[in-house]
Short mmCIF file of C-alpha atoms in Angstrom, two decimals:
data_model
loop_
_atom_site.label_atom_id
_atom_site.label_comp_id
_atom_site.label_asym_id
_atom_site.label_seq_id
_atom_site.Cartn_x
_atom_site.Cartn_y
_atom_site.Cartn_z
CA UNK B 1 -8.67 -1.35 -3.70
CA UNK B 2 -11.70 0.76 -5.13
CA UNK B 3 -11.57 3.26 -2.27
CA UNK B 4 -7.79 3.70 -3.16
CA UNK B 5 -8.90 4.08 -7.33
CA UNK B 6 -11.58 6.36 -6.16
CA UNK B 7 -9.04 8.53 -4.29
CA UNK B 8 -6.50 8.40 -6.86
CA UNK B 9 -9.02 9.09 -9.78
CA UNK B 10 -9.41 12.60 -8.40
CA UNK B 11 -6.22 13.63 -7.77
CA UNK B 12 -5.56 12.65 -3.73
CA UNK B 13 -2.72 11.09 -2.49
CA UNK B 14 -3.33 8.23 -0.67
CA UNK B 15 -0.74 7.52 2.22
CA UNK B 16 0.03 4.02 3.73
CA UNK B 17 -1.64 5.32 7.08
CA UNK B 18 -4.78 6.27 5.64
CA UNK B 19 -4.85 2.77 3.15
CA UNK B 20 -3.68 0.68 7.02
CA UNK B 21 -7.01 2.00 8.34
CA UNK B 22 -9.47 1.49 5.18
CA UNK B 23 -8.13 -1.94 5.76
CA UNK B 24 -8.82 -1.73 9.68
CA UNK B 25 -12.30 -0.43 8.74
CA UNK B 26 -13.01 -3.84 6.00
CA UNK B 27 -11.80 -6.28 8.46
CA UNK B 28 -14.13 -5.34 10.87
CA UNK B 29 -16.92 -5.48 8.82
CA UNK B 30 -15.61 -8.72 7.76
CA UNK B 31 -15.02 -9.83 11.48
CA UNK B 32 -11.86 -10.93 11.28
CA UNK B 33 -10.16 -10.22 14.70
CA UNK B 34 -7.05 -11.43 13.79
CA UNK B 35 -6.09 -8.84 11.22
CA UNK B 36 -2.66 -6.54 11.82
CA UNK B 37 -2.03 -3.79 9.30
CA UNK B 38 1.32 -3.62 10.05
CA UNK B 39 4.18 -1.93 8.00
CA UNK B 40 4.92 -5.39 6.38
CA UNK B 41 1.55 -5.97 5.74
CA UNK B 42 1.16 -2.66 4.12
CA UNK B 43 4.73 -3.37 1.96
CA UNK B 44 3.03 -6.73 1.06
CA UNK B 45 -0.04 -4.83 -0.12
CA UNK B 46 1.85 -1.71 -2.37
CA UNK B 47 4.43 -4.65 -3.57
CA UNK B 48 1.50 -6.73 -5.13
CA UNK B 49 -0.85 -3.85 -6.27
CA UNK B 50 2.12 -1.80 -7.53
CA UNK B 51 1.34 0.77 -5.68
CA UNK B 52 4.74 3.17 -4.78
CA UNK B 53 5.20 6.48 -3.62
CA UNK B 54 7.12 8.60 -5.96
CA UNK B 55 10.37 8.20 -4.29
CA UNK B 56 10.23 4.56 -4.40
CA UNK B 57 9.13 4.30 -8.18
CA UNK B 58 11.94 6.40 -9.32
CA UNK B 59 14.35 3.97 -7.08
CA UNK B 60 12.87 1.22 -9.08
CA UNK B 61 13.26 2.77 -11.91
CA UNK B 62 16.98 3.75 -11.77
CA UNK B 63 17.44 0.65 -10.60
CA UNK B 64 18.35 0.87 -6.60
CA UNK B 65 15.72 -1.80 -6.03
CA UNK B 66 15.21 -4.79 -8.22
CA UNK B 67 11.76 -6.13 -8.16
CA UNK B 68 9.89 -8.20 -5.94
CA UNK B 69 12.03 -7.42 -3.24
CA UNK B 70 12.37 -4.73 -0.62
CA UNK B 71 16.37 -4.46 -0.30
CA UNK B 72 16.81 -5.08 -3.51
CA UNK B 73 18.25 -8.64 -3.25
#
């Protein structure tokens, strides 16, 4: 999460690609084997940082999605 603060602090958009492989990077530092930064993983991640692209803030905002959800269920 500080990498992605550092980024954003200076003006770069961070992309779920590049935040999947900061996360590939950590876990192999950590040793965890295991670890899949897949697109749900990555949802998980934005959904309980708050972290949306633009498009999907002003959804949220107008109401399309409801929150905590993906569908808007």
């Amino acid at each position: 999460m500080k990498w992605y603060v550092q980024e954003r602090s200076v003006g770069i958009n961070v992309h779920g690609v590049e935040i999947m492989s900061a996360a590939k990077r950590l876990v192999v530092k950590l040793g965890l084997p295991d670890f899949k930064a897949s697109d749900g993983w990555l949802w998980c991640f934005r959904n309980r940082h708050g972290l949306f692209n633009a498009t999907n803030s002003y959804l949220y905002t107008i109401g399309v999605f409801s929150s905590g959800t993906a569908e808007g269920k």
